Coordinates of C-alpha atoms in Angstrom, one line a residue:
X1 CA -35.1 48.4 71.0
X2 CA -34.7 44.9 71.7
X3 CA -35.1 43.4 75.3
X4 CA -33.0 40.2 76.7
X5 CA -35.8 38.3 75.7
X6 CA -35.4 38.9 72.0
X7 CA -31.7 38.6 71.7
X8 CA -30.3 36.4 69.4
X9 CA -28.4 32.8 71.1
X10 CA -25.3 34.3 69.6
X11 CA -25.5 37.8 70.9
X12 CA -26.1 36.6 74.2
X13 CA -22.9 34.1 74.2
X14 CA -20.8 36.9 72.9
X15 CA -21.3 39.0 76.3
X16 CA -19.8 37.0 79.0
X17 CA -22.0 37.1 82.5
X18 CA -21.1 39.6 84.9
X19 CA -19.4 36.8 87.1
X20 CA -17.0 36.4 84.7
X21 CA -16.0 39.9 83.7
X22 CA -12.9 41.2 84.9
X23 CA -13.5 44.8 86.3
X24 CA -10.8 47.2 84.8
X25 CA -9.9 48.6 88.3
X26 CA -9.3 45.4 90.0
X27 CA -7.2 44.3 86.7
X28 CA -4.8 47.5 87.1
X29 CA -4.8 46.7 90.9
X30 CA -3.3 43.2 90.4
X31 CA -1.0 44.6 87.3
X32 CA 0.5 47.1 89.8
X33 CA 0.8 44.4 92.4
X34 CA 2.7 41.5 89.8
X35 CA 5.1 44.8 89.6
X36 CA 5.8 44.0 93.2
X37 CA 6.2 40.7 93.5
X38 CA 8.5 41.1 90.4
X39 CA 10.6 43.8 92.4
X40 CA 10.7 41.5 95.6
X41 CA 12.3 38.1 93.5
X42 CA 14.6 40.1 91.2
X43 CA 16.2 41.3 94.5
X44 CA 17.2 37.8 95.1
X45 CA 19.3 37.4 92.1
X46 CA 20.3 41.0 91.4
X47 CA 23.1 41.2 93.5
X48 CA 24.5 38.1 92.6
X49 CA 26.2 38.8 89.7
X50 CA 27.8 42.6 91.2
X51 CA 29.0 41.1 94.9
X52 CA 32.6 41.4 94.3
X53 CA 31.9 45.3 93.7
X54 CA 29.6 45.4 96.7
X55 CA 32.3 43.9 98.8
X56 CA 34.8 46.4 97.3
X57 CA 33.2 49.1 97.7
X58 CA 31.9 48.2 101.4
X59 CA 35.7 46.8 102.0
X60 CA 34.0 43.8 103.4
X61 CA 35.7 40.1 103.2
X62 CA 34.5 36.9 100.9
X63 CA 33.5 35.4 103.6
X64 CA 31.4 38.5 105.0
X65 CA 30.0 39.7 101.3
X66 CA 28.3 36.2 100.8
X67 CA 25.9 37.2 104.0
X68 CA 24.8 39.8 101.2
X69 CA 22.4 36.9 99.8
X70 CA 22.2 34.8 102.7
X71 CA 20.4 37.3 105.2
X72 CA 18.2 38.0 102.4
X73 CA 17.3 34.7 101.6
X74 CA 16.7 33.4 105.5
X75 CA 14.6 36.5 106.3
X76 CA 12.5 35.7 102.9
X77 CA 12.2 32.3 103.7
X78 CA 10.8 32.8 107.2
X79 CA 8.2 35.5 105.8
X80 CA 6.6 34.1 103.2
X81 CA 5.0 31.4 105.1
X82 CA 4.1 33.8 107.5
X83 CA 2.0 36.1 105.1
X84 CA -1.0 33.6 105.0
X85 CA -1.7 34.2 108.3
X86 CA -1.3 38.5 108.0
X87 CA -3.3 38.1 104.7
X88 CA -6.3 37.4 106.5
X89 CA -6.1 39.7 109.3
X90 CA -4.8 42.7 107.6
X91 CA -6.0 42.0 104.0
X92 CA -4.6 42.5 100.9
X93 CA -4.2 45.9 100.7
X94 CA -2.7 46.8 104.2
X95 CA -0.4 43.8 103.7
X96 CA 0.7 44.4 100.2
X97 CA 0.8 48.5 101.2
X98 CA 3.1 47.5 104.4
X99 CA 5.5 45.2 102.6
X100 CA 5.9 47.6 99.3
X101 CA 6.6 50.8 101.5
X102 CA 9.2 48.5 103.7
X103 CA 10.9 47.0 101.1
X104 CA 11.3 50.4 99.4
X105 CA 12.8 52.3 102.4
X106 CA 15.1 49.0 103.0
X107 CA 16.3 49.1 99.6
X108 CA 17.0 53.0 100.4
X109 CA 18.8 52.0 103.2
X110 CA 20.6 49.6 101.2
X111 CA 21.9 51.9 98.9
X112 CA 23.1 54.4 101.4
X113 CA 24.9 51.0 103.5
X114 CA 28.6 52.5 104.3
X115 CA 30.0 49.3 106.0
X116 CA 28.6 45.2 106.0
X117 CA 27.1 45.2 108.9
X118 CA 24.7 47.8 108.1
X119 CA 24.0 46.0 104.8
X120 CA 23.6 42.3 105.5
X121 CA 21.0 44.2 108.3
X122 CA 19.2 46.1 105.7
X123 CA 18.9 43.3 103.3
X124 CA 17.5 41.7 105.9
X125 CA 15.0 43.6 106.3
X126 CA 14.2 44.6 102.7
X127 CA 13.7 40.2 102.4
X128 CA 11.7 40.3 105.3
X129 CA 9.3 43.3 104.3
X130 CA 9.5 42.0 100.5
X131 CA 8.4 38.6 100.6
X132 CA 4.6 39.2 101.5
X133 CA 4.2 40.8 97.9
X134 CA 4.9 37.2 96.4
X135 CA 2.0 34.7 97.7
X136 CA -0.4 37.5 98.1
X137 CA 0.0 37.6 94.4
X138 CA -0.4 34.6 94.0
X139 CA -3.4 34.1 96.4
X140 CA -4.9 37.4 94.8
X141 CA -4.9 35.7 91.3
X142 CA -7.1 32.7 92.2
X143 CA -9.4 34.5 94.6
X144 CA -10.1 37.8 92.2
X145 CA -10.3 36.5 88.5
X146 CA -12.8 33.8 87.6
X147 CA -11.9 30.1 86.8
X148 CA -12.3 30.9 82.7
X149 CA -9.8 33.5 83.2
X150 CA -6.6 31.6 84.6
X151 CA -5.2 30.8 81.6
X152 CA -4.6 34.6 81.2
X153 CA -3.8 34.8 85.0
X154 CA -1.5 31.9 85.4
X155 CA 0.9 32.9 83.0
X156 CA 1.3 36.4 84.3
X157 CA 2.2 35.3 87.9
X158 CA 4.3 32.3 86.4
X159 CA 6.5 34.2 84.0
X160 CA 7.1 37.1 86.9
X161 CA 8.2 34.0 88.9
X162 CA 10.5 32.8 86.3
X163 CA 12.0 35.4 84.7
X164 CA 13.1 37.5 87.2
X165 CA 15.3 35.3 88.9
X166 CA 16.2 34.4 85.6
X167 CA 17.3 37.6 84.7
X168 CA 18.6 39.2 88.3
X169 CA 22.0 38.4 86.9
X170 CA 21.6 40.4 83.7
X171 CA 20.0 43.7 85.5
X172 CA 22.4 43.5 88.1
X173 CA 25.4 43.5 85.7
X174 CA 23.7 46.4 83.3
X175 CA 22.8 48.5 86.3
X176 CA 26.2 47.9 88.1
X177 CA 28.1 48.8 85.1
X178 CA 26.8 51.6 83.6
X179 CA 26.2 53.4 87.1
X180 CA 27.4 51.8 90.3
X181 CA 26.0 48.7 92.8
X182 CA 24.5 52.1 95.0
X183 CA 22.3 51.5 92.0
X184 CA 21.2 47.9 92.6
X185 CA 19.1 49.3 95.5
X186 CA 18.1 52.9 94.4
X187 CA 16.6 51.6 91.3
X188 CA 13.5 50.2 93.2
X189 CA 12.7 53.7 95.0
X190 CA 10.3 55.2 92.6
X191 CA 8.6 52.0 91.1
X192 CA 8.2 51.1 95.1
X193 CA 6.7 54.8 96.1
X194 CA 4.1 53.9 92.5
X195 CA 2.9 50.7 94.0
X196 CA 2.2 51.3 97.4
X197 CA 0.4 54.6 96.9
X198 CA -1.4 52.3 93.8
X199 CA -2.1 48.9 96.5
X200 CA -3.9 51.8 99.0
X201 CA -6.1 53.7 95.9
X202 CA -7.2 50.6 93.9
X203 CA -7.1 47.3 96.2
X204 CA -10.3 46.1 97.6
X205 CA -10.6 42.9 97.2
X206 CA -11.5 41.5 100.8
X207 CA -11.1 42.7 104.3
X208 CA -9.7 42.5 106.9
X209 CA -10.1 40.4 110.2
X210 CA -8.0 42.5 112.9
X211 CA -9.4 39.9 115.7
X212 CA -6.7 37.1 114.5
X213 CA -4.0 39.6 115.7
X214 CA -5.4 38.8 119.2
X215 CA -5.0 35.4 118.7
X216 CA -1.1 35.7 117.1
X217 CA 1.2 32.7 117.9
X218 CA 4.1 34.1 119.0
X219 CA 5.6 30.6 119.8
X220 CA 5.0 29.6 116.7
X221 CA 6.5 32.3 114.8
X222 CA 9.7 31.5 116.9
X223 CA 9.7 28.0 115.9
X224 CA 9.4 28.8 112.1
X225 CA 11.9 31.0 112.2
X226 CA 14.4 28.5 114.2
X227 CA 13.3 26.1 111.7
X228 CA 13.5 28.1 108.4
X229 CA 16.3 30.5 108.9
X230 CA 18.7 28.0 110.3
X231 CA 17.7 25.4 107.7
X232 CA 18.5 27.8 105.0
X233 CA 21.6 28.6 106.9
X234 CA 22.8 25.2 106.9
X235 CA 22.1 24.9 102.8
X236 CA 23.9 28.0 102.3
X237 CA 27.3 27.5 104.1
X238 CA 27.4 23.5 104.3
X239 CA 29.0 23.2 100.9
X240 CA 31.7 25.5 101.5
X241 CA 32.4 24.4 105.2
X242 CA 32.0 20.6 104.9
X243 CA 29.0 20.7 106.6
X244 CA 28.8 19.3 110.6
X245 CA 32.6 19.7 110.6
X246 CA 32.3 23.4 111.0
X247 CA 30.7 24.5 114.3
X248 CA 28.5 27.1 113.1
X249 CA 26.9 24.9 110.7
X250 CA 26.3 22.2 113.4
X251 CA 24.9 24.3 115.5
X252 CA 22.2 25.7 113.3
X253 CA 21.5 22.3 112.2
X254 CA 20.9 21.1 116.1
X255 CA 18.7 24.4 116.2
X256 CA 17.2 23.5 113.1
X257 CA 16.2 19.9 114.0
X258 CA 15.0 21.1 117.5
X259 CA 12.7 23.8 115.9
X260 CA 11.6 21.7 113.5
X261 CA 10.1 19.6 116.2
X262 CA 8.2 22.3 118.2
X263 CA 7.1 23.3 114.9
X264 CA 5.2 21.0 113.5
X265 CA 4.0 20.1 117.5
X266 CA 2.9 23.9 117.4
X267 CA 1.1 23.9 114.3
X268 CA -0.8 21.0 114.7
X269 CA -2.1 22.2 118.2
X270 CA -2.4 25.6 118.3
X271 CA -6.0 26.7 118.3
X272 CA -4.9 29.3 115.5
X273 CA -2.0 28.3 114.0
X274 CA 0.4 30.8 112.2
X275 CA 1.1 28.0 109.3
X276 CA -2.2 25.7 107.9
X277 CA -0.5 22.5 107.1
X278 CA -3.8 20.8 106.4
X279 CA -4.1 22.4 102.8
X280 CA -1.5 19.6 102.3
X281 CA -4.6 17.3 102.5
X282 CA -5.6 18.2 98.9
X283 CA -3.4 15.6 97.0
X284 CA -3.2 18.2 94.3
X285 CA -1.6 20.8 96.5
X286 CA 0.6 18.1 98.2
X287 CA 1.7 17.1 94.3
X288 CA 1.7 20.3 93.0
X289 CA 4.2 21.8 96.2
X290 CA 6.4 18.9 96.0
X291 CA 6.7 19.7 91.9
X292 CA 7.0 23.4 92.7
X293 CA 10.0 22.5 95.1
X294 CA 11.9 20.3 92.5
X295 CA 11.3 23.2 89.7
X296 CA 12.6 25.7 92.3
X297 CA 16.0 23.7 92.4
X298 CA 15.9 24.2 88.2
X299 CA 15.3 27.7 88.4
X300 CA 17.4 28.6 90.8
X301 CA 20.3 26.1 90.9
X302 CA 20.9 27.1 86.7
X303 CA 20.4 30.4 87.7
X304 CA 23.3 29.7 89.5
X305 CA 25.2 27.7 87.6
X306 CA 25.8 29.4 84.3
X307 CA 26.8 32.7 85.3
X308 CA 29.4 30.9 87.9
X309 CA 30.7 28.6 84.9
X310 CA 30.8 32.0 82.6
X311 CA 33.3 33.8 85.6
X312 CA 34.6 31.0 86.8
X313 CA 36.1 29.2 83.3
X314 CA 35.3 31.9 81.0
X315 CA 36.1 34.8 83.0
X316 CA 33.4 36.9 82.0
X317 CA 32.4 40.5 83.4
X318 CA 29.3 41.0 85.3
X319 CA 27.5 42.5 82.0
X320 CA 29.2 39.7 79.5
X321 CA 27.4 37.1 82.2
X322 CA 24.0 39.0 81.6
X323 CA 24.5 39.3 77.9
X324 CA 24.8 35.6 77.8
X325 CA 21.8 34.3 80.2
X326 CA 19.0 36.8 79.1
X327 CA 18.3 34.0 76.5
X328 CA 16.4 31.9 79.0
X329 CA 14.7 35.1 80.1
X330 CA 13.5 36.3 76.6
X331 CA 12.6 32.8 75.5
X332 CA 10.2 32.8 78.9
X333 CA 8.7 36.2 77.9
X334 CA 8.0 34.8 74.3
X335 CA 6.4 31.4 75.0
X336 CA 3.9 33.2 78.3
X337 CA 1.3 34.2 75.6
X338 CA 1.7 30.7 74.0
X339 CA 1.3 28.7 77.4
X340 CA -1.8 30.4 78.4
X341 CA -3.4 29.1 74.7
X342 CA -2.5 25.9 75.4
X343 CA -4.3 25.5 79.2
X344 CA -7.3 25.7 77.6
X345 CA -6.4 23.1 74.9
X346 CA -4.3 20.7 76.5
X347 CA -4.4 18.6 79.8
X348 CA -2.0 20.3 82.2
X349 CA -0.4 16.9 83.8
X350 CA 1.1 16.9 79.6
X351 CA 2.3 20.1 80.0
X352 CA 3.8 19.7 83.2
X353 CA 5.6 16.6 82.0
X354 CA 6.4 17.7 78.7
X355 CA 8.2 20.9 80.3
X356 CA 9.9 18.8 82.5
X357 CA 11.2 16.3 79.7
X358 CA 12.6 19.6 77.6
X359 CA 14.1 21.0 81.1
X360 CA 15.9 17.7 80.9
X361 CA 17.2 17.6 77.5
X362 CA 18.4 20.7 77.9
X363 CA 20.4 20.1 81.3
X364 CA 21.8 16.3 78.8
X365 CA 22.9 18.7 76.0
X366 CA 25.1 20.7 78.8
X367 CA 26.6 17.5 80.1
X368 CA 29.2 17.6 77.0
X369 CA 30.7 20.8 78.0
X370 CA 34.1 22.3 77.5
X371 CA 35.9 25.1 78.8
X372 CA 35.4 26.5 75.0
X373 CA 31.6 26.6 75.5
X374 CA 30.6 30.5 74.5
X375 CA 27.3 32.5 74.1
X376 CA 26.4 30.1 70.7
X377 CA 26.9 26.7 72.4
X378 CA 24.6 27.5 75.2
X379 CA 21.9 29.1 73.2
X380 CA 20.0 25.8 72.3
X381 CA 20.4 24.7 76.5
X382 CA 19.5 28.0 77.1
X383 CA 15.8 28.3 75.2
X384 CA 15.1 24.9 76.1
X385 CA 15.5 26.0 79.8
X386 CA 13.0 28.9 78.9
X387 CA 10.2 26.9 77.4
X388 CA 11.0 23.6 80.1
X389 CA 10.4 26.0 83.1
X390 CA 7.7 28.0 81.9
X391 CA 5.5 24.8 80.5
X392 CA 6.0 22.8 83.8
X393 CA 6.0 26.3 86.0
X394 CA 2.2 27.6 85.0
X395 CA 0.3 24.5 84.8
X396 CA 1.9 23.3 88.3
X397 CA 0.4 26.8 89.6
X398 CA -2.9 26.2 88.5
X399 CA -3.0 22.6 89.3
X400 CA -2.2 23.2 93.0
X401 CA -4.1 26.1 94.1
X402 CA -7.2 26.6 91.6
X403 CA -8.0 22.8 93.7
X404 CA -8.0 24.9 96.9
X405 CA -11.4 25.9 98.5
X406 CA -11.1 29.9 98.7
X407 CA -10.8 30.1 101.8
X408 CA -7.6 27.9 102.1
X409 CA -5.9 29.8 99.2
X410 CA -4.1 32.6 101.1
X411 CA -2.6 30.2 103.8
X412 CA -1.5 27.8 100.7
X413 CA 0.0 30.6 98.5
X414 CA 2.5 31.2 101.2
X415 CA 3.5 27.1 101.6
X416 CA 2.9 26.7 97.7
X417 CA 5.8 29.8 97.3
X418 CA 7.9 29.0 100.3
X419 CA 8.1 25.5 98.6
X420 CA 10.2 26.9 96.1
X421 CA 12.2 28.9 98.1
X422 CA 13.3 25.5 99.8
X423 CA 13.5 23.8 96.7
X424 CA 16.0 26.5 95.7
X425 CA 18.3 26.8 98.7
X426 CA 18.5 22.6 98.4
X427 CA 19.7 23.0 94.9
X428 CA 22.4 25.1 95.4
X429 CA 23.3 22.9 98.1
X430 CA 23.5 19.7 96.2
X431 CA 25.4 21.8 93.2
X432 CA 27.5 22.7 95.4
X433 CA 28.6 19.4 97.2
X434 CA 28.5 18.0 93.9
X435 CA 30.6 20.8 91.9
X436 CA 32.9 20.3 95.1
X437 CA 32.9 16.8 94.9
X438 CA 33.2 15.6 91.7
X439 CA 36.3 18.7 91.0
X440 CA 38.3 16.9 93.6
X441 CA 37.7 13.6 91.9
X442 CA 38.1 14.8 88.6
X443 CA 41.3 16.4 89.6
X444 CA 42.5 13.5 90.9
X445 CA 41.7 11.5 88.0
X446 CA 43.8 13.8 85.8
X447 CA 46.6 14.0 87.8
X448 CA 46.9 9.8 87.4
X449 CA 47.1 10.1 84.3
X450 CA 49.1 13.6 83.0
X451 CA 52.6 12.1 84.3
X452 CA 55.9 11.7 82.2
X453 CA 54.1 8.1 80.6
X454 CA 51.8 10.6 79.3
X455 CA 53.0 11.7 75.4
X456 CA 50.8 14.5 75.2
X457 CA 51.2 15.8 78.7
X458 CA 54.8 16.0 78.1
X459 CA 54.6 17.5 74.7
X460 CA 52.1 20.1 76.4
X461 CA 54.8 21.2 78.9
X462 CA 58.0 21.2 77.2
X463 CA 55.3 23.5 74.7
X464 CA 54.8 26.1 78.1
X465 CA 58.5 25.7 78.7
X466 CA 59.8 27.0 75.3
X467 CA 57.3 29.7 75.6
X468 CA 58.6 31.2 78.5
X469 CA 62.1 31.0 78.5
X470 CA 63.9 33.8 79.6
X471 CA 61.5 34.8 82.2
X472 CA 62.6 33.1 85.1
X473 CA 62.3 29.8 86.0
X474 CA 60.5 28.7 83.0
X475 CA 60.9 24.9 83.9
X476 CA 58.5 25.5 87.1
X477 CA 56.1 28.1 85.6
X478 CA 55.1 25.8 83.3
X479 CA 54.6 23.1 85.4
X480 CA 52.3 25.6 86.9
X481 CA 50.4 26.3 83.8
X482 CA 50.2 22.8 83.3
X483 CA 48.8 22.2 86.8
X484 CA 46.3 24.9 86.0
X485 CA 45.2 23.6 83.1
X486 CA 44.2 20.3 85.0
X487 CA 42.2 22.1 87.5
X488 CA 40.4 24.0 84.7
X489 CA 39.6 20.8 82.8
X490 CA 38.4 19.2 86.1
X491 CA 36.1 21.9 87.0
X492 CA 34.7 21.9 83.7
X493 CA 34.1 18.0 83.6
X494 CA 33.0 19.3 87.6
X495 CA 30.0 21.6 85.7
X496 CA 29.3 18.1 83.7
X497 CA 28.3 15.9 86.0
X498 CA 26.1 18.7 87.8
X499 CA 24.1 19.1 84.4
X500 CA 23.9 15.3 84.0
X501 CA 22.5 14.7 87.6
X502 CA 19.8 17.6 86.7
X503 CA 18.8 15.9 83.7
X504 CA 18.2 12.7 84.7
X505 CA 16.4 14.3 88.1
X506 CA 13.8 15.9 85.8
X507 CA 13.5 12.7 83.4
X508 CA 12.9 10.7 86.3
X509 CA 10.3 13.8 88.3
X510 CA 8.1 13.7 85.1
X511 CA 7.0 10.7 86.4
X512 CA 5.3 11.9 89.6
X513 CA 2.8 13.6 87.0
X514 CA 0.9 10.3 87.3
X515 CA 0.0 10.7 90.7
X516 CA -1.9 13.7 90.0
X517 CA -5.5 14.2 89.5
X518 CA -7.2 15.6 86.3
X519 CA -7.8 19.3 87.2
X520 CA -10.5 21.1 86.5
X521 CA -11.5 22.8 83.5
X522 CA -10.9 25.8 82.8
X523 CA -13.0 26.9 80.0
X524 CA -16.1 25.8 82.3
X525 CA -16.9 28.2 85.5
X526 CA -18.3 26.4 89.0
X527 CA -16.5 26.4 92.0
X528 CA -13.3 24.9 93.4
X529 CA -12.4 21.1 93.5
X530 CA -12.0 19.2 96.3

């Protein structure tokens, strides 16, 4: 029998060393755990597309039902940063075990929610508890698998990050319609109940340090949250309550400012900080965070934006909505595989910038749309949002934290993630203002112009008039119609200028690629960059 020593060269290549092997269990472990952090970002978008049934059936108001998303989002926002911190002292498995049992008996409670109250409380908690699964995924995948393996890795974690946002609009709406929004909730029971018993059996990929609990910074956790929850506060409700003119939202952004202050004074003091800002010291983090929160404002803010144009113009149904955006989602699940050939072949900065560029040209071909735009004219924007977000979304995710010594990864997975949480909740701020905005000018604009001078205006009402004669006053209903028809055409022109500003955002953000160093290989093995 032959011996190492008289093996062939190419029978030794074929069998990679032990170092780079991944084991089957702690593959299955991670599997089970992407599950999770799929569950916990889905849950942001799910609801989205099935409040108005939510609110009916919880006989809540608009202004109450909105909290829906907004407590989940603040208490996400706060935790995620915060997980770093409980990585290390609990480790992985505790903390992934803790968060995947809470979110599943908050999404229980969820489902059983018989007024608001109960559920904006619940949802709370479930954003709270859910949000440690997503950067200890994240950490898990850099710390666990070998450098030659990322470009398997990266995609994984980057298409969960992607596509379920992405298609939290479509699930909602199938769910919601063929069973009820009790649904929503109750759907994550048993695949919740499979991870956590699956995180406890298979996980054991560090341990735990239960001495940092000793040293916990409670101050600091108050300041965060100050910081974080009212800052996400102000982004949520400022659009719609012209910002510092309602009280509320001045307040919070007093609070927020204050907070902000002790903070960073906190965190740069403490002796063990609940937040590591010096990971921001590695210019590829910095880089890569700052890209992470401009891609979170794509992902989110479109996320956004075309199921609101579908009901708002269209009038689509919650499941029309999700028939119509899964394209971004499937064109995501199709190009993964494709992306993870292509970090080994290709220098990640051109990825980055060429997903950006096709981001862009997908955002320009939107800027030319009309209120007759249906499921065929936003097919081609649609799957060039796909393949923009996931060829800027993977490389960015290797480029910032495979830089990071191991040590610093679990800390940075939770800035690295919460950076695209911020990135989101300022997107749908600045859509907002600027769907707000540019309506009221639009509207405006129209109004100049459709007057009695106007041929065709005139022609178009006297059209409305003939066509409802004999139904009351038909002279003043169709001045109605008319007036409606303006404000339809300005909201549209509205949705325009929102896809134009995005466009030439990410045109202009594939720039920043140049300030980014070369990272490391990763077909070669060795240890982390610095």
């Amino acid at each position: 029998m032959a011996d190492a020593t008289t093996a062939s060269p190419s029978t030794m290549s074929a069998v990679p060393p032990a170092s780079e092997r991944i084991q089957p269990r702690r593959l299955f472990a991670f599997i089970i755990m992407v599950f999770g952090m799929f569950m916990s970002i889905l849950d942001i978008q799910i609801v989205s597309a099935s409040l108005s049934d939510i609110q009916a059936g919880l006989s809540a108001s608009s202004s109450e039902i909105s909290w829906v998303q907004t407590a989940y989002l603040i208490a996400e926002v706060i935790a995620i940063p915060l997980s770093g911190f409980l990585s290390r002292a609990l480790g992985t498995r505790m903390l992934f075990a803790i968060s995947a049992f809470g979110f599943t008996v908050s999404s229980l409670l969820c489902g059983f929610a018989t007024s608001i109250e109960q559920m904006i409380l619940w949802r709370a908690l479930q954003g709270f508890l859910g949000a440690g699964m997503i950067p200890t995924v994240f950490a898990s995948a850099y710390l666990i698998f070998p450098r030659t393996k990322f470009h398997i890795v990266a995609p994984i974690i980057g298409l969960v990050a992607t596509l379920a946002p992405t298609v939290g609009p479509t699930v909602g709406g199938y769910i919601t319609d063929l069973m009820s929004w009790h649904w929503l909730f109750f759907i994550n029971i048993v695949p919740g109940i499979g991870i956590t018993v699956g995180v406890l059996a298979l996980v054991d990929f560090d341990q735990p340090n239960l001495a940092l609990l000793d040293r916990f910074d409670w101050w600091g956790l108050l300041f965060m949250a100050g910081f974080l929850g009212s800052l996400e506060y102000v982004l949520e409700e400022g659009p719609q309550y012209e910002w510092l003119q309602d009280t509320s939202v001045a307040v919070c952004a007093a609070v927020c400012f204050v907070a902000a202050i002790a903070f960073f004074w906190r965190v740069l003091t403490a002796e063990e900080p609940i937040v590591d800002l010096y990971a921001f010291s590695n210019r590829n983090f910095a880089v890569g965070s700052t890209l992470q929160f401009c891609i979170g404002i794509g992902l989110y803010g479109l996320t956004y934006i075309y199921p609101r144009y579908l009901a708002e113009v269209r009038g689509y149904s919650a499941l029309m909505i999700g028939e119509t955006v899964f394209v971004s989602g499937a064109t995501m699940f199709l190009v993964a595989p494709l992306i993870g050939r292509l970090m080994q072949k290709v220098d990640l900065r051109y990825m980055i910038c060429f997903g950006l560029v096709v981001f862009a040209l997908g955002s320009w071909q939107m800027t030319w749309i009309t209120r007759d735009y249906d499921f065929y004219e936003l097919l081609v924007p649609q799957i060039l949002r796909g393949i923009g977000m996931m060829c800027a979304m993977v490389p960015t995710n290797n480029i910032a934290l495979a830089t990071l010594a191991p040590e610093r990864v679990k800390n940075a997975s939770g800035l690295y993630n919460l950076m695209r949480n911020l990135g989101g909740a300022v997107g749908l701020a600045v859509i907002n203002q600027v769907l707000n905005e540019r309506t009221d000018l639009h509207i405006s604009r129209l109004q100049d112009r459709v007057g009695w001078g106007n041929t065709t205006a005139v022609e178009t009402l006297n059209n409305f008039t003939q066509r409802l004669q004999g139904m009351g006053d038909a002279t003043l209903m169709a001045m109605k119609q008319l007036s409606q028809l303006v404000h339809r055409q300005a909201v549209v022109m509205g949705y325009g200028d929102a896809f134009f500003l995005l466009a030439l955002f990410y045109l202009a953000l594939s720039v920043l690629i140049l300030f980014v160093n070369k990272p490391p290989s990763l077909q070669g093995g060795g240890g982390d960059a610095h």
